[in-house]
Short mmCIF file of C-alpha atoms and ligand atoms in Angstrom, two decimals:
data_model
loop_
_atom_site.label_atom_id
_atom_site.label_comp_id
_atom_site.label_asym_id
_atom_site.label_seq_id
_atom_site.Cartn_x
_atom_site.Cartn_y
_atom_site.Cartn_z
CA MET B 1 35.29 3.14 4.12
CA SER B 2 36.68 3.59 7.67
CA GLY B 3 39.32 1.15 8.95
CA THR B 4 37.18 -0.45 11.65
CA LYS B 5 33.90 -1.85 10.47
CA ARG B 6 31.19 -0.76 12.91
CA ILE B 7 28.48 -3.35 13.45
CA PRO B 8 25.12 -2.01 14.70
CA PRO B 9 23.87 -3.01 18.15
CA GLY B 10 20.87 -5.28 18.53
CA PRO B 11 18.98 -7.48 20.95
CA PRO B 12 20.47 -10.85 21.86
CA GLY B 13 18.84 -13.79 20.12
CA TYR B 14 18.78 -17.57 20.48
CA PRO B 15 21.19 -20.01 18.86
CA LEU B 16 20.21 -20.89 15.28
CA ILE B 17 16.90 -18.99 15.19
CA GLY B 18 18.34 -15.65 16.29
CA ASN B 19 15.52 -13.14 16.98
CA THR B 20 12.79 -15.05 15.11
CA LEU B 21 10.77 -15.91 18.21
CA GLN B 22 10.74 -12.33 19.55
CA LEU B 23 9.56 -11.09 16.18
CA VAL B 24 6.87 -13.73 15.76
CA ARG B 25 5.56 -13.11 19.29
CA ALA B 26 5.40 -9.31 18.98
CA PRO B 27 5.66 -8.40 15.29
CA PHE B 28 4.61 -4.80 15.88
CA ASP B 29 5.99 -3.98 19.33
CA PHE B 30 9.35 -5.72 18.99
CA PRO B 31 10.68 -3.48 16.16
CA ILE B 32 9.53 -0.36 18.05
CA ARG B 33 11.20 -1.57 21.27
CA CYS B 34 14.40 -2.44 19.37
CA CYS B 35 14.66 1.02 17.80
CA ARG B 36 13.91 2.80 21.09
CA GLU B 37 16.48 0.69 22.95
CA TYR B 38 19.29 0.25 20.41
CA GLY B 39 18.99 3.31 18.17
CA ASP B 40 18.40 4.18 14.56
CA VAL B 41 20.20 1.15 13.12
CA VAL B 42 19.49 -2.19 14.79
CA ARG B 43 20.92 -5.57 13.86
CA LEU B 44 18.62 -8.60 14.04
CA ARG B 45 19.05 -12.18 12.96
CA ILE B 46 16.27 -14.38 11.57
CA GLY B 47 17.75 -17.84 11.14
CA THR B 48 20.79 -17.30 8.97
CA LEU B 49 19.60 -13.97 7.57
CA VAL B 50 20.94 -10.73 9.02
CA PHE B 51 18.53 -7.79 9.07
CA TYR B 52 19.27 -4.14 9.73
CA LEU B 53 16.26 -2.16 10.93
CA LEU B 54 16.58 1.49 9.91
CA SER B 55 14.47 4.11 11.63
CA HIS B 56 16.23 7.42 10.94
CA PRO B 57 14.96 9.45 7.95
CA ASP B 58 18.50 10.23 6.81
CA ALA B 59 19.54 6.56 6.74
CA ILE B 60 16.29 5.68 4.95
CA GLU B 61 16.88 8.39 2.36
CA GLN B 62 20.40 7.05 1.87
CA VAL B 63 19.08 3.58 1.02
CA LEU B 64 16.08 4.65 -1.07
CA ARG B 65 17.66 7.58 -2.91
CA ARG B 66 21.30 8.57 -2.47
CA ASP B 67 22.87 5.09 -2.55
CA HIS B 68 19.99 3.17 -4.10
CA ARG B 69 22.40 1.46 -6.53
CA ASN B 70 23.87 -0.53 -3.61
CA PHE B 71 20.56 -2.30 -3.04
CA ILE B 72 17.95 -4.51 -4.69
CA LYS B 73 14.56 -5.54 -3.33
CA ASP B 74 14.79 -7.76 -0.26
CA ARG B 75 14.35 -11.51 -0.27
CA GLY B 76 10.69 -11.38 0.84
CA THR B 77 9.71 -9.00 -1.99
CA ARG B 78 11.66 -11.02 -4.54
CA MET B 79 9.62 -14.09 -3.58
CA LEU B 80 6.56 -12.27 -4.91
CA SER B 81 7.94 -12.85 -8.39
CA VAL B 82 6.46 -16.38 -8.19
CA VAL B 83 3.17 -14.57 -8.89
CA LEU B 84 4.21 -11.20 -10.25
CA GLY B 85 6.87 -12.40 -12.68
CA GLU B 86 8.95 -9.45 -13.80
CA GLY B 87 6.43 -6.73 -13.01
CA LEU B 88 7.46 -3.32 -11.70
CA LEU B 89 7.45 -4.29 -8.04
CA THR B 90 9.83 -7.24 -8.37
CA SER B 91 12.02 -6.52 -11.41
CA GLU B 92 15.46 -4.91 -11.28
CA GLY B 93 17.99 -3.20 -13.51
CA ASP B 94 17.29 -2.67 -17.21
CA VAL B 95 14.05 -4.68 -17.17
CA TRP B 96 12.64 -2.47 -14.40
CA ARG B 97 13.88 0.77 -16.04
CA ARG B 98 12.21 -0.05 -19.37
CA GLN B 99 8.93 -1.12 -17.75
CA ARG B 100 8.82 1.97 -15.54
CA ARG B 101 9.48 4.19 -18.59
CA LEU B 102 6.61 2.52 -20.46
CA ALA B 103 4.15 2.53 -17.57
CA GLN B 104 4.88 5.98 -16.09
CA PRO B 105 2.84 8.04 -18.60
CA ALA B 106 -0.31 6.09 -17.63
CA PHE B 107 0.04 7.44 -14.07
CA GLN B 108 0.72 11.12 -14.85
CA MET B 109 -1.29 13.78 -13.05
CA ASP B 110 -2.97 14.79 -16.31
CA VAL B 111 -4.26 11.23 -16.88
CA ILE B 112 -5.49 9.97 -13.53
CA PRO B 113 -8.29 12.52 -12.95
CA ARG B 114 -10.09 10.65 -15.77
CA TYR B 115 -10.60 7.78 -13.35
CA ALA B 116 -12.35 9.91 -10.71
CA GLY B 117 -15.80 9.22 -12.17
CA VAL B 118 -15.25 5.43 -12.02
CA MET B 119 -14.10 5.72 -8.40
CA VAL B 120 -17.10 7.75 -7.22
CA ALA B 121 -19.64 5.69 -9.22
CA ALA B 122 -18.27 2.40 -7.82
CA THR B 123 -18.52 3.81 -4.28
CA GLU B 124 -22.10 4.94 -4.85
CA ARG B 125 -22.98 1.43 -6.09
CA LEU B 126 -21.49 -0.04 -2.92
CA LEU B 127 -23.49 2.37 -0.74
CA GLU B 128 -26.74 1.19 -2.36
CA ASP B 129 -26.31 -2.01 -0.30
CA TRP B 130 -25.81 -0.17 2.98
CA GLN B 131 -28.71 0.34 5.40
CA PRO B 132 -28.67 2.48 8.55
CA GLY B 133 -28.37 0.27 11.62
CA GLN B 134 -26.54 -2.50 9.74
CA ALA B 135 -23.31 -3.99 11.10
CA ARG B 136 -20.86 -4.56 8.24
CA ASP B 137 -17.28 -5.66 7.79
CA ILE B 138 -16.09 -2.35 6.38
CA HIS B 139 -12.66 -3.69 5.51
CA ALA B 140 -14.25 -6.40 3.34
CA ASP B 141 -16.41 -3.70 1.71
CA MET B 142 -13.37 -1.53 1.01
CA ALA B 143 -11.40 -4.50 -0.36
CA ARG B 144 -14.25 -5.31 -2.78
CA LEU B 145 -14.61 -1.67 -3.75
CA THR B 146 -10.93 -1.03 -4.44
CA MET B 147 -10.78 -4.33 -6.35
CA GLU B 148 -13.66 -3.20 -8.53
CA ILE B 149 -12.04 0.19 -9.08
CA ALA B 150 -8.74 -1.50 -9.96
CA ALA B 151 -10.48 -3.89 -12.38
CA ARG B 152 -12.39 -1.09 -14.11
CA THR B 153 -9.52 1.38 -14.32
CA LEU B 154 -6.91 -1.21 -15.31
CA LEU B 155 -8.85 -3.51 -17.58
CA GLY B 156 -11.95 -1.51 -18.46
CA ALA B 157 -15.58 -2.48 -18.28
CA SER B 158 -14.96 -5.86 -19.97
CA VAL B 159 -13.87 -7.52 -16.74
CA ALA B 160 -16.24 -5.67 -14.46
CA GLY B 161 -18.40 -8.80 -14.12
CA GLN B 162 -15.38 -10.84 -13.11
CA THR B 163 -14.20 -8.74 -10.19
CA ASP B 164 -15.34 -11.33 -7.64
CA ARG B 165 -13.33 -14.02 -9.44
CA VAL B 166 -10.26 -11.81 -9.66
CA GLY B 167 -10.78 -10.67 -6.06
CA HIS B 168 -10.98 -14.23 -4.75
CA ALA B 169 -7.86 -15.29 -6.65
CA MET B 170 -6.00 -12.23 -5.35
CA ARG B 171 -6.99 -12.94 -1.75
CA VAL B 172 -5.74 -16.52 -1.91
CA VAL B 173 -2.49 -15.34 -3.45
CA MET B 174 -2.05 -12.67 -0.74
CA GLU B 175 -2.76 -15.16 2.03
CA HIS B 176 -0.05 -17.35 0.60
CA PHE B 177 2.40 -14.50 0.97
CA ALA B 178 1.50 -14.04 4.61
CA SER B 179 2.62 -17.63 5.13
CA LEU B 180 6.04 -19.19 5.52
CA ALA B 181 5.92 -20.52 1.95
CA ALA B 182 6.67 -17.01 0.75
CA VAL B 183 10.03 -17.01 2.50
CA PHE B 184 10.79 -20.67 1.80
CA PRO B 185 9.39 -21.26 -1.70
CA SER B 186 10.36 -24.94 -1.64
CA LEU B 187 7.41 -25.39 0.77
CA LEU B 188 5.14 -24.49 -2.14
CA TRP B 189 5.66 -27.95 -3.64
CA LEU B 190 4.47 -29.83 -0.58
CA PRO B 191 1.08 -31.49 -1.20
CA LEU B 192 -0.82 -29.18 1.15
CA PRO B 193 -4.37 -27.86 0.55
CA ARG B 194 -3.15 -24.26 0.87
CA ASN B 195 -0.61 -24.89 -1.89
CA TRP B 196 -3.28 -26.36 -4.19
CA ARG B 197 -5.47 -23.37 -3.48
CA PHE B 198 -2.59 -21.03 -4.27
CA ARG B 199 -1.79 -22.72 -7.58
CA ARG B 200 -5.46 -22.84 -8.62
CA ALA B 201 -5.87 -19.14 -7.77
CA SER B 202 -2.75 -18.23 -9.78
CA ARG B 203 -4.09 -20.15 -12.80
CA ASP B 204 -7.46 -18.44 -12.49
CA LEU B 205 -5.91 -15.01 -12.29
CA ASN B 206 -3.77 -15.68 -15.37
CA ALA B 207 -6.78 -16.93 -17.31
CA VAL B 208 -8.75 -13.70 -16.76
CA ILE B 209 -5.78 -11.48 -17.53
CA TYR B 210 -4.58 -13.31 -20.66
CA ASP B 211 -8.17 -13.46 -22.01
CA THR B 212 -8.53 -9.73 -21.57
CA ILE B 213 -5.18 -9.02 -23.24
CA ALA B 214 -6.10 -11.28 -26.20
CA GLN B 215 -9.51 -9.62 -26.61
CA ARG B 216 -7.99 -6.18 -26.47
CA ARG B 217 -5.25 -7.01 -28.96
CA ALA B 218 -8.00 -8.24 -31.30
CA THR B 219 -10.12 -5.09 -30.97
CA GLY B 220 -7.21 -2.63 -30.70
CA PRO B 221 -6.34 -0.36 -27.74
CA THR B 222 -9.44 1.78 -27.87
CA GLY B 223 -10.56 2.36 -24.26
CA ASP B 224 -9.32 4.86 -21.71
CA ASP B 225 -8.18 2.23 -19.21
CA LEU B 226 -4.62 1.56 -18.13
CA LEU B 227 -4.38 -1.60 -20.22
CA SER B 228 -5.00 0.43 -23.39
CA ARG B 229 -2.26 2.82 -22.37
CA LEU B 230 0.15 -0.01 -21.62
CA LEU B 231 -0.74 -1.70 -24.94
CA ALA B 232 -0.06 1.51 -26.82
CA ALA B 233 3.17 2.35 -24.95
CA ARG B 234 6.28 2.24 -27.14
CA ASP B 235 9.90 2.40 -26.08
CA ASP B 236 12.40 4.68 -27.86
CA ASP B 237 13.31 1.84 -30.24
CA GLY B 238 9.62 1.31 -31.06
CA SER B 239 9.33 -1.94 -29.05
CA GLN B 240 6.18 -2.71 -27.05
CA MET B 241 5.32 -4.94 -24.09
CA THR B 242 4.86 -8.64 -24.82
CA ASP B 243 1.77 -10.49 -23.51
CA ARG B 244 3.88 -11.88 -20.70
CA GLN B 245 5.13 -8.42 -19.69
CA LEU B 246 1.60 -7.01 -19.82
CA ARG B 247 0.34 -9.87 -17.67
CA ASP B 248 3.13 -9.30 -15.12
CA GLU B 249 2.39 -5.55 -14.96
CA LEU B 250 -1.36 -5.99 -14.65
CA VAL B 251 -1.11 -8.57 -11.87
CA THR B 252 1.46 -6.33 -10.14
CA LEU B 253 -0.78 -3.28 -10.39
CA PHE B 254 -3.74 -5.25 -9.02
CA LEU B 255 -1.76 -6.66 -6.16
CA ALA B 256 0.14 -3.48 -5.29
CA GLY B 257 -2.79 -1.19 -5.89
CA HIS B 258 -6.00 -2.46 -4.46
CA GLU B 259 -5.39 -3.84 -1.00
CA THR B 260 -3.14 -1.00 0.13
CA THR B 261 -5.81 1.58 -0.71
CA ALA B 262 -8.51 -0.51 1.02
CA ILE B 263 -6.34 -0.59 4.14
CA ALA B 264 -5.77 3.17 4.07
CA LEU B 265 -9.55 3.70 3.89
CA SER B 266 -10.38 1.17 6.60
CA PHE B 267 -8.08 2.91 9.05
CA CYS B 268 -9.63 6.28 8.18
CA TYR B 269 -13.03 4.98 9.35
CA TYR B 270 -11.51 3.21 12.35
CA LEU B 271 -9.81 6.41 13.53
CA LEU B 272 -12.68 8.76 12.68
CA ALA B 273 -15.06 6.59 14.72
CA GLN B 274 -12.90 7.30 17.77
CA HIS B 275 -12.44 11.01 17.10
CA PRO B 276 -15.84 12.69 16.83
CA GLN B 277 -14.32 16.16 16.46
CA ALA B 278 -12.30 15.13 13.43
CA GLU B 279 -15.35 13.42 12.01
CA ALA B 280 -17.46 16.56 12.50
CA ARG B 281 -14.81 18.68 10.79
CA LEU B 282 -14.68 16.28 7.87
CA ALA B 283 -18.47 16.32 7.54
CA ALA B 284 -18.49 20.14 7.68
CA GLU B 285 -15.92 20.36 4.88
CA LEU B 286 -17.86 17.94 2.70
CA ASP B 287 -21.17 19.75 3.26
CA ASP B 288 -19.53 23.08 2.62
CA VAL B 289 -17.74 22.13 -0.60
CA LEU B 290 -20.04 19.49 -2.08
CA ALA B 291 -23.44 20.37 -0.59
CA GLY B 292 -24.63 16.84 -1.20
CA ARG B 293 -23.52 16.41 -4.83
CA PRO B 294 -21.00 13.75 -5.91
CA ALA B 295 -17.32 14.71 -5.60
CA THR B 296 -15.21 15.15 -8.74
CA ALA B 297 -11.48 15.40 -9.37
CA ALA B 298 -11.92 19.17 -9.65
CA ASP B 299 -13.06 19.30 -5.99
CA LEU B 300 -9.86 17.77 -4.64
CA PRO B 301 -7.96 21.03 -4.00
CA ARG B 302 -10.93 22.23 -1.93
CA LEU B 303 -11.02 19.12 0.28
CA PRO B 304 -7.80 19.59 2.29
CA TYR B 305 -9.17 18.18 5.55
CA THR B 306 -10.36 15.01 3.78
CA GLU B 307 -6.83 14.60 2.43
CA TRP B 308 -5.29 15.20 5.87
CA VAL B 309 -7.48 12.43 7.32
CA VAL B 310 -6.09 10.01 4.74
CA LYS B 311 -2.50 11.16 5.35
CA GLU B 312 -2.84 10.91 9.10
CA ALA B 313 -4.41 7.44 8.91
CA MET B 314 -1.48 6.30 6.73
CA ARG B 315 0.95 7.81 9.24
CA LEU B 316 -0.45 5.76 12.12
CA TYR B 317 -1.25 2.68 10.02
CA PRO B 318 1.02 2.67 6.95
CA PRO B 319 -0.62 0.15 4.58
CA ALA B 320 2.84 -1.16 3.62
CA PRO B 321 4.37 -1.10 7.13
CA SER B 322 7.96 -1.58 6.01
CA ILE B 323 10.03 -1.51 2.83
CA GLY B 324 12.73 -4.10 2.24
CA ARG B 325 16.05 -4.05 0.45
CA GLU B 326 19.14 -6.28 0.19
CA ALA B 327 22.71 -4.99 -0.06
CA ILE B 328 24.38 -6.19 -3.27
CA HIS B 329 27.82 -4.85 -2.29
CA ASP B 330 29.58 -4.36 1.02
CA CYS B 331 28.74 -0.76 1.85
CA GLU B 332 28.13 1.65 4.72
CA VAL B 333 24.83 3.08 5.97
CA ALA B 334 24.63 5.71 8.69
CA GLY B 335 28.25 4.93 9.61
CA TYR B 336 27.69 1.17 9.99
CA HIS B 337 29.24 -1.55 7.86
CA VAL B 338 26.65 -3.40 5.74
CA PRO B 339 27.94 -6.73 4.42
CA ARG B 340 26.65 -7.84 1.02
CA GLY B 341 23.47 -9.91 1.44
CA THR B 342 22.23 -7.98 4.50
CA GLN B 343 18.44 -7.52 4.49
CA ILE B 344 17.43 -3.94 5.21
CA ALA B 345 14.03 -3.05 6.67
CA LEU B 346 12.94 0.60 6.45
CA VAL B 347 10.17 0.64 8.96
CA GLN B 348 7.42 3.24 8.42
CA TRP B 349 5.57 1.69 11.31
CA VAL B 350 8.36 2.89 13.66
CA VAL B 351 9.41 6.16 11.96
CA HIS B 352 5.84 7.47 11.60
CA ARG B 353 5.33 7.10 15.37
CA ASP B 354 8.60 8.76 16.38
CA GLY B 355 8.27 11.81 18.65
CA ARG B 356 11.37 13.40 17.07
CA TRP B 357 9.35 14.11 13.92
CA PHE B 358 5.73 14.16 15.09
CA ASP B 359 4.27 15.89 18.16
CA GLU B 360 2.14 13.52 20.20
CA PRO B 361 2.98 10.79 17.71
CA GLU B 362 0.34 8.35 18.93
CA SER B 363 -2.53 10.85 18.54
CA PHE B 364 -4.76 11.03 15.50
CA ARG B 365 -4.62 14.72 14.54
CA PRO B 366 -5.36 15.31 10.84
CA GLU B 367 -4.83 19.06 11.28
CA ARG B 368 -1.11 18.47 11.92
CA TRP B 369 -0.81 18.28 8.10
CA ALA B 370 -1.87 21.93 7.76
CA ASN B 371 0.69 24.43 6.42
CA ASP B 372 2.37 21.76 4.35
CA LEU B 373 3.83 19.69 7.19
CA ALA B 374 5.04 17.14 4.62
CA ARG B 375 7.51 19.72 3.27
CA ARG B 376 8.71 20.80 6.72
CA LEU B 377 9.51 17.25 7.84
CA PRO B 378 12.91 15.72 7.16
CA ARG B 379 12.67 13.77 3.92
CA CYS B 380 11.65 10.14 4.63
CA ALA B 381 10.20 10.92 8.08
CA TYR B 382 6.87 10.18 6.36
CA PHE B 383 7.09 7.77 3.45
CA PRO B 384 3.94 5.68 3.06
CA PHE B 385 4.68 5.38 -0.68
CA GLY B 386 8.46 4.92 -0.36
CA ASP B 387 10.89 7.32 -2.06
CA GLY B 388 13.58 7.46 -4.73
CA PRO B 389 13.39 5.78 -8.13
CA ARG B 390 11.22 2.91 -6.79
CA ILE B 391 8.61 5.22 -5.25
CA CYS B 392 5.05 3.91 -5.67
CA ILE B 393 3.99 4.55 -9.26
CA GLY B 394 0.34 4.67 -8.11
CA ASN B 395 0.75 7.21 -5.28
CA GLN B 396 -1.32 9.99 -6.86
CA PHE B 397 -3.87 7.49 -8.12
CA ALA B 398 -4.17 6.06 -4.59
CA MET B 399 -4.47 9.48 -2.90
CA MET B 400 -7.17 10.54 -5.34
CA GLU B 401 -9.03 7.27 -4.88
CA ALA B 402 -8.84 7.37 -1.08
CA VAL B 403 -10.01 11.00 -0.86
CA LEU B 404 -12.89 10.48 -3.31
CA VAL B 405 -14.09 7.26 -1.67
CA LEU B 406 -13.85 8.75 1.83
CA ALA B 407 -15.71 11.88 0.70
CA THR B 408 -18.46 9.83 -0.96
CA VAL B 409 -18.98 7.55 2.04
CA ALA B 410 -18.70 10.26 4.72
CA GLN B 411 -21.20 12.48 2.92
CA ARG B 412 -23.90 9.88 3.53
CA TYR B 413 -22.90 7.81 6.51
CA ARG B 414 -20.96 7.87 9.71
CA LEU B 415 -19.52 4.59 10.87
CA ALA B 416 -19.35 3.54 14.52
CA LEU B 417 -17.21 0.71 15.82
CA ALA B 418 -19.36 -2.31 16.64
CA PRO B 419 -19.67 -2.90 20.40
CA GLY B 420 -16.79 -4.98 21.67
CA TYR B 421 -14.72 -4.60 18.47
CA ARG B 422 -11.00 -4.71 19.16
CA LEU B 423 -8.47 -4.08 16.43
CA GLU B 424 -5.88 -6.79 15.96
CA LEU B 425 -3.28 -6.27 13.25
CA LEU B 426 -2.15 -9.06 10.95
CA PRO B 427 1.58 -9.06 10.27
CA SER B 428 2.07 -9.46 6.51
CA ILE B 429 3.48 -7.42 3.65
CA THR B 430 0.48 -5.19 4.24
CA LEU B 431 -0.98 -4.06 7.57
CA ARG B 432 -4.45 -5.60 7.57
CA PRO B 433 -6.98 -5.79 10.42
CA ARG B 434 -6.82 -9.50 11.26
CA HIS B 435 -10.54 -9.95 11.88
CA GLY B 436 -11.84 -7.31 9.50
CA LEU B 437 -13.41 -4.10 10.75
CA THR B 438 -16.95 -4.48 12.04
CA MET B 439 -18.78 -1.17 12.10
CA THR B 440 -22.36 0.01 12.36
CA VAL B 441 -23.73 2.18 9.58
CA GLN B 442 -25.46 5.37 10.73
CA ALA B 443 -27.18 7.83 8.39
CA ARG B 444 -25.87 11.41 8.48
CA PRO B 445 -28.29 14.29 8.46
CA GLU B 446 -28.74 15.82 5.01
CA PRO B 447 -26.51 18.86 4.44
CA ALA B 448 -28.26 22.22 4.55
CA LEU B 449 -27.88 22.87 0.81
CA HIS B 450 -28.91 19.51 -0.50
CA PRO B 451 -29.84 19.96 -4.18
CA ARG B 452 -27.42 17.99 -6.33
CA ALA B 453 -25.52 21.14 -7.15
CA ALA B 454 -23.41 21.45 -10.28
CA PRO B 455 -19.80 20.25 -9.84
CA ALA B 456 -17.25 22.86 -8.83
CA ALA B 457 -15.72 24.78 -11.70
CA THR B 458 -12.34 23.42 -12.78
C1 HEM T 501 -2.51 3.71 -0.20
C2 HEM T 501 -2.14 3.01 -1.24
C3 HEM T 501 -0.73 2.57 -1.57
C4 HEM T 501 0.37 2.46 -0.76
C5 HEM T 501 0.49 2.76 0.72
C6 HEM T 501 1.46 2.00 -1.60
C7 HEM T 501 2.76 1.80 -1.14
C8 HEM T 501 3.82 1.48 -1.96
C9 HEM T 501 5.19 1.42 -1.54
C10 HEM T 501 5.68 1.70 -0.12
C11 HEM T 501 5.95 1.12 -2.62
C12 HEM T 501 7.46 1.07 -2.68
C13 HEM T 501 8.02 -0.30 -2.44
C14 HEM T 501 9.54 -0.32 -2.43
O1 HEM T 501 10.20 0.70 -2.54
O2 HEM T 501 10.04 -1.42 -2.29
C15 HEM T 501 5.04 0.91 -3.72
C16 HEM T 501 5.43 0.53 -4.99
C17 HEM T 501 4.54 0.30 -6.02
N1 HEM T 501 3.19 0.54 -6.02
FE1 HEM T 501 2.12 1.29 -4.49
N2 HEM T 501 1.00 1.82 -2.88
C18 HEM T 501 -0.33 2.17 -2.90
C19 HEM T 501 -1.16 2.18 -4.01
C20 HEM T 501 -0.79 1.79 -5.27
C21 HEM T 501 -1.65 1.82 -6.43
C22 HEM T 501 -3.08 2.35 -6.44
C23 HEM T 501 -0.93 1.28 -7.45
C24 HEM T 501 -1.34 1.05 -8.89
C25 HEM T 501 -2.48 1.33 -9.42
C26 HEM T 501 0.37 0.91 -6.94
C27 HEM T 501 1.39 0.33 -7.67
C28 HEM T 501 2.69 0.20 -7.24
C29 HEM T 501 3.77 -0.32 -8.08
C30 HEM T 501 3.64 -0.82 -9.49
C31 HEM T 501 4.94 -0.25 -7.32
C32 HEM T 501 6.34 -0.63 -7.76
C33 HEM T 501 6.98 0.59 -8.38
C34 HEM T 501 8.40 0.38 -8.87
O3 HEM T 501 9.20 -0.30 -8.21
O4 HEM T 501 8.72 0.95 -9.93
N3 HEM T 501 0.42 1.25 -5.61
N4 HEM T 501 3.75 1.16 -3.31
#
């Protein structure tokens, strides 16, 4: 390490609270302004905690990949262990390594196409409730849909009737984490209605999950769902997951998996509604490739534009808008000294809108992803799923789900923003529309070749 310890620049704050007020007042603009004004590494203070905001792909790659051993998950993410226990998202070290080894095979590219049918069928069931002319909260629809898909693919048909119960419990738990109690867990023990609701929801969630595990242990791991794969997974020494570990993984997969995908889809519709040319190109691709029949996993390579829409929506509105780490040793990042305990925020929200990596960064242009833009970009200039050993285990699952759901919806309907709708973002661990997404359902004309043609050859 160099003799003088360079400390990154940052905006002045107030005594005691540091930059808390600026961040609370402008949770989305303040980080962008900081990075534009102070550079790729910015120092902030929230109360007694020191944060470094990183917005250069090379520094982000250093933290997520090259020097990942210097960091653990940040304080905010670690608080999630109140609900997630030692699941993949929150565990560290040997516990994480073993769980990732056991869970990884269930997410391989040769396994996940089996879930395509569940994804398309669940979307078609949702669309049965839609009527042209209706105004609907599309974000609520997507949240219910991705919850149902998560329940069916994770736990199998046995819990399908309980998705509303699981969904409600999950929502209460998520709301809790948008509140201060997530950062100061001692607040959880105050006799407040929100704390009762949180504890009741956690109990409810556990009841459904433990019941399902017990049933499945009794009948044996027969189904093709993720739970069966996790039940059957054996480590090199022959050991398997305990009930507690299975519960932690299942709750983690629910929490990490369903809302993020719903958000990605909601922003696809939000952006398409404002870009009729992109919407027309999407519709043309779907008519051309699917000619009115349901999409399958085999169609995915022939739906590039649909995939670009999803990628571009996640560029502008990354469902997990920042990734957090904490330094466990004194170290150096991008030439700056990082004292042990520093919280590091890797901010997709800022990097994805940086003109150094993306032309016209504020514009929605799905076609920018043509000719494999992802490979031409510096690594970590686009990282909606993170990178390095802790990269999202569900990234291919999520991409397949988002493309299939979008294709199924856009084949039948176009969605227009309801008059007067204004997007307001809710700062949380995910990037949700604060007041949902009210849109009007409009029928699309039937494609020229309508007969429910046979699926594309594999
Ligand atoms: C558009 C959808 C999704 C987005 C944007 C997303 C984003 C992310 C990000 C950024 C991380 C890395 C966090 C970090 O490094 O601290 C992550 C981790 C994770 N995600 Fe996702 N995710 C999505 C969908 C899913 C799905 C569908 C599943 C499961 C079915 C899932 C399960 C997980 C798990 C278990 C981890 C922790 C992995 C580990 O640390 O080993 N995610 N996700």
